[in-house]
Amino acid sequence: MTRLLPALLALVCITTIHAQHNNFDGSNNIADRNSQAPPQCIPSNLDGTCDNPKVSSMEFYRARTTDGDLLTTNQGVKIADNQNSLHAGERGPTLLEDFIFREKITHFDHERIPERAVHARGAAAHGYFQVYQSLANITKANFLQDPSKITPVFVRFSTVGGARGSADTVRDVRGFATKFYTEEGNFDLVGNNMPIFFIQDAIKFPDFVHSVKPEPHNEMPQASSAHDNLYDFVTQQTETTHMMMWLMSDRAIPRSYSTMEGFGIHTFRLINAQGRSRFVKFHWKPKLGVHSLVWDENQKLAGKNSDFHRQQMWESIEAGNYLEWELGLQIVEEGDELKYGFDILDPTKLIPEELVPVQIVGRMVLNRNPDNYFAETEQVAFLVSNIVPGIDFSNDPLMQGRLFSYLDTQLLRLGGPNFHELPINRPICPFKTNNQRDGIHRQTVNVGKTNYDINTINKGLPRQATPAQGGFTSYTEHISANKIRGRSSSFSDHFSQATLFWNSMSPVEKSHIVSAFSFELSKVALIFRQRMLQQLQRVDGTLAQQVADNLGLQLGPRPAAPTGPPPQITVSPSLSQMNTKKDSIVSRQVAILAADGIDGQAIADLKAAIQAAGGSAKVIAPRMGTLRVSAGQPVEVDGILVANPSILFDAVFIPGGADGVKRLQENGDAVHYALEAYIHFKPIAAAAEGVQFLSHIGLISKSRTAALPEGLFTADTVTDEFKQTFVQAVAQHRFFNRERTAKIPA
Ligand code: HDD
């Protein structure tokens, strides 16, 4: 095996992989992009499987058991019994000499590493990135030059506040961290699913994080922002207002990772081969559009399936429904940095897409689950400071602080300066040709007499790379300034973009924001309710009034409007999720309610239509096993009602079959199922006698003369038209116009 290593490493360092069946023609047209063939992957030289170079490079470290393997200690000694410790006599004490016992227990005792201080709970996947057209005019970054080149990526999604064992579906920002294994080294884009941040200067980060995490005296509440400390903090730090609007919006309760946008947040620089710099903001646009859960669903899911998001990603990848985003860039010419009326270095501000359009430049596909959670997802180390030639930092004071914090964190979390040697963190190009040495858990065996720069004994090797050889040089920014501890006055507007966000929301989204603030503030002390209401008054009077009404409070006089130039735009439609894509049911889950006597033919027909469109359908019944049917083939049950509640699904179908429907009508769990799906605005379809079920539980009128509520579909039989209508409805995601009419308990 060790002999294979050099050959393997040589192979994986060949990182320019040309997609031989790539039919991308350089156009930027969405239809053309969708028809792009997946890049051909290269076979691993160890087991012949087809994989990406990063995944292949990890093969050396993978351990599998094969037939005939015998149990050994970590020193390679075969073990005859690891189920009984060595005792002095049958009923006597355990002996210190029992090295098999001690090794097993000691390893167990040391299994944990410190969880991340923030973003502790995460899930990740491997994949690849591919640029659509060369970006040589704006950056010399090698991985952005050639559309036929694929760059392996590893992406970790996370919640921020919760502990590693908390739930996926909490109200929180989601981390969206991407490691690009480029042939010039690793580039880490450590972003979130929201385009801005809470604070402007990194020095406030410990205060912010302390305030949002569980309170220190009793460690409550877990993974929730609804508590005194956070509202004490944010009501004194008005720069948080914009981000608090996002946190109370539907962006904080995503349907899945694959329906989230991602943002690099900070303004970065792109540098081209001529040394010209432009500012850039990075965006990830999800292929499936931006969709969210509803708050009641989130809270229930946290108990019924705390792994909801990670499970959905895992199962989608296993099913071949790969997760996909397009990379977008907002480019700002150096001379235009002060053009938009706010400071592009202020991370509490976004650049509205209506002012600077997002140019779509490439796509990322996540198509492989990790083999081992700890080795990959837990040990992956993202560093904001990981950039490659062609990309550079800006003076955003939040970013500047992050450049220090991430390396510092990994040193503690992963136990020393050699964490870059962990399999998941290793670049796929040469990366150890330097004179750094030693440290805890060093794996590289550096050969030779010299370990210093600049030596003559070893002919000065390794030599510094010139820019022409790809050596990194920082952008030569002209600086002439006083050293100050303070903030630029261009950072002092804390409200206009919070108002822009509010103005850009649809009525439904606004009502969700009002509900979220009302929910959170109902849980904090009166003083913080009052202070937050004052802050909201500076965002929008109606917002503040509606929250105040829900809290039973009176608003005081409206604080003076901020002075300063009026914003260039007051509404940004691109911020509203209502304007997102609704054209796919890939990875969507449909529950088919069934019981003995149900119409098996209708189930088979609808299931096939859902699967053909990329979704999945499961038969959920009061009991497991095979159901008797009124027509078609007997039906295998996928799960029982109580273990597969409606909150796990995107839509519900009730087939016909008089006996089956009668059984469902008499089953409280089935009735609750449909009512709950209804109040979560999900599409519900019923055919033949299934329609009676809907009238029996009060969702449609018994006479069936009234128009159906939005998102409910009925038919006498499962026709092609019915199937198509239902598939389109699932793609619509939710029917929020039920919102104000829903009086259904569930
Ligand atoms: Fe951070 C982790 C994103 C500000 C300090 N951060 C972390 C992760 C993400 C972000 C996605 C998890 C990475 C992973 O999956 O391993 N953080 C952000 C974004 C920010 C931000 C988008 C603002 C734009 N962070 C920020 C500041 C500081 C930190 C201002 C400190 C000055 N962040 C950390 C950290 C973490 C971290 C403590 C915890 C675990 C880790 O780094 O690896 O260093």
PDB file of N, CA, C and O in Angstrom, residues 74 127 193 241 362 480 491 601 664 699 734:
ATOM      1  N   ASN A  74      -4.582  -1.376  17.965  1.00  0.00           N
ATOM      2  CA  ASN A  74      -4.023  -0.337  17.092  1.00  0.00           C
ATOM      3  C   ASN A  74      -2.555  -0.580  16.801  1.00  0.00           C
ATOM      4  O   ASN A  74      -1.965   0.083  15.956  1.00  0.00           O
ATOM      5  N   GLY A 127     -18.541  17.343  -4.180  1.00  0.00           N
ATOM      6  CA  GLY A 127     -19.094  17.631  -5.499  1.00  0.00           C
ATOM      7  C   GLY A 127     -18.054  18.306  -6.365  1.00  0.00           C
ATOM      8  O   GLY A 127     -16.847  18.149  -6.141  1.00  0.00           O
ATOM      9  N   ASN A 193     -26.431  31.722   4.298  1.00  0.00           N
ATOM     10  CA  ASN A 193     -27.576  31.775   3.377  1.00  0.00           C
ATOM     11  C   ASN A 193     -28.264  33.135   3.418  1.00  0.00           C
ATOM     12  O   ASN A 193     -29.384  33.277   2.937  1.00  0.00           O
ATOM     13  N   THR A 241     -29.958  45.664  12.973  1.00  0.00           N
ATOM     14  CA  THR A 241     -31.374  45.722  12.589  1.00  0.00           C
ATOM     15  C   THR A 241     -31.650  45.016  11.263  1.00  0.00           C
ATOM     16  O   THR A 241     -32.603  44.236  11.140  1.00  0.00           O
ATOM     17  N   GLY A 362     -21.046  30.030 -13.378  1.00  0.00           N
ATOM     18  CA  GLY A 362     -20.676  28.620 -13.274  1.00  0.00           C
ATOM     19  C   GLY A 362     -21.675  27.861 -12.431  1.00  0.00           C
ATOM     20  O   GLY A 362     -22.676  28.428 -11.987  1.00  0.00           O
ATOM     21  N   SER A 480      -3.066  55.592   2.562  1.00  0.00           N
ATOM     22  CA  SER A 480      -2.473  56.738   3.240  1.00  0.00           C
ATOM     23  C   SER A 480      -3.509  57.184   4.254  1.00  0.00           C
ATOM     24  O   SER A 480      -4.547  57.737   3.896  1.00  0.00           O
ATOM     25  N   PHE A 491     -20.436  53.969   7.598  1.00  0.00           N
ATOM     26  CA  PHE A 491     -21.074  52.771   8.164  1.00  0.00           C
ATOM     27  C   PHE A 491     -22.240  53.137   9.088  1.00  0.00           C
ATOM     28  O   PHE A 491     -22.780  52.288   9.769  1.00  0.00           O
ATOM     29  N   GLN A 601     -54.742   1.016  -7.801  1.00  0.00           N
ATOM     30  CA  GLN A 601     -54.405   1.492  -9.134  1.00  0.00           C
ATOM     31  C   GLN A 601     -54.101   2.992  -9.119  1.00  0.00           C
ATOM     32  O   GLN A 601     -53.138   3.468  -9.727  1.00  0.00           O
ATOM     33  N   LEU A 664     -59.861   5.625   6.858  1.00  0.00           N
ATOM     34  CA  LEU A 664     -59.084   6.848   7.106  1.00  0.00           C
ATOM     35  C   LEU A 664     -59.925   7.894   7.840  1.00  0.00           C
ATOM     36  O   LEU A 664     -59.445   8.570   8.752  1.00  0.00           O
ATOM     37  N   LEU A 699     -62.462  20.292   4.982  1.00  0.00           N
ATOM     38  CA  LEU A 699     -61.600  21.123   4.137  1.00  0.00           C
ATOM     39  C   LEU A 699     -62.313  21.616   2.895  1.00  0.00           C
ATOM     40  O   LEU A 699     -61.944  22.651   2.326  1.00  0.00           O
ATOM     41  N   ARG A 734     -45.989  26.036  -1.803  1.00  0.00           N
ATOM     42  CA  ARG A 734     -47.020  26.300  -0.791  1.00  0.00           C
ATOM     43  C   ARG A 734     -48.090  27.241  -1.363  1.00  0.00           C
ATOM     44  O   ARG A 734     -47.807  28.028  -2.264  1.00  0.00           O
TER      45      ARG A 734
END
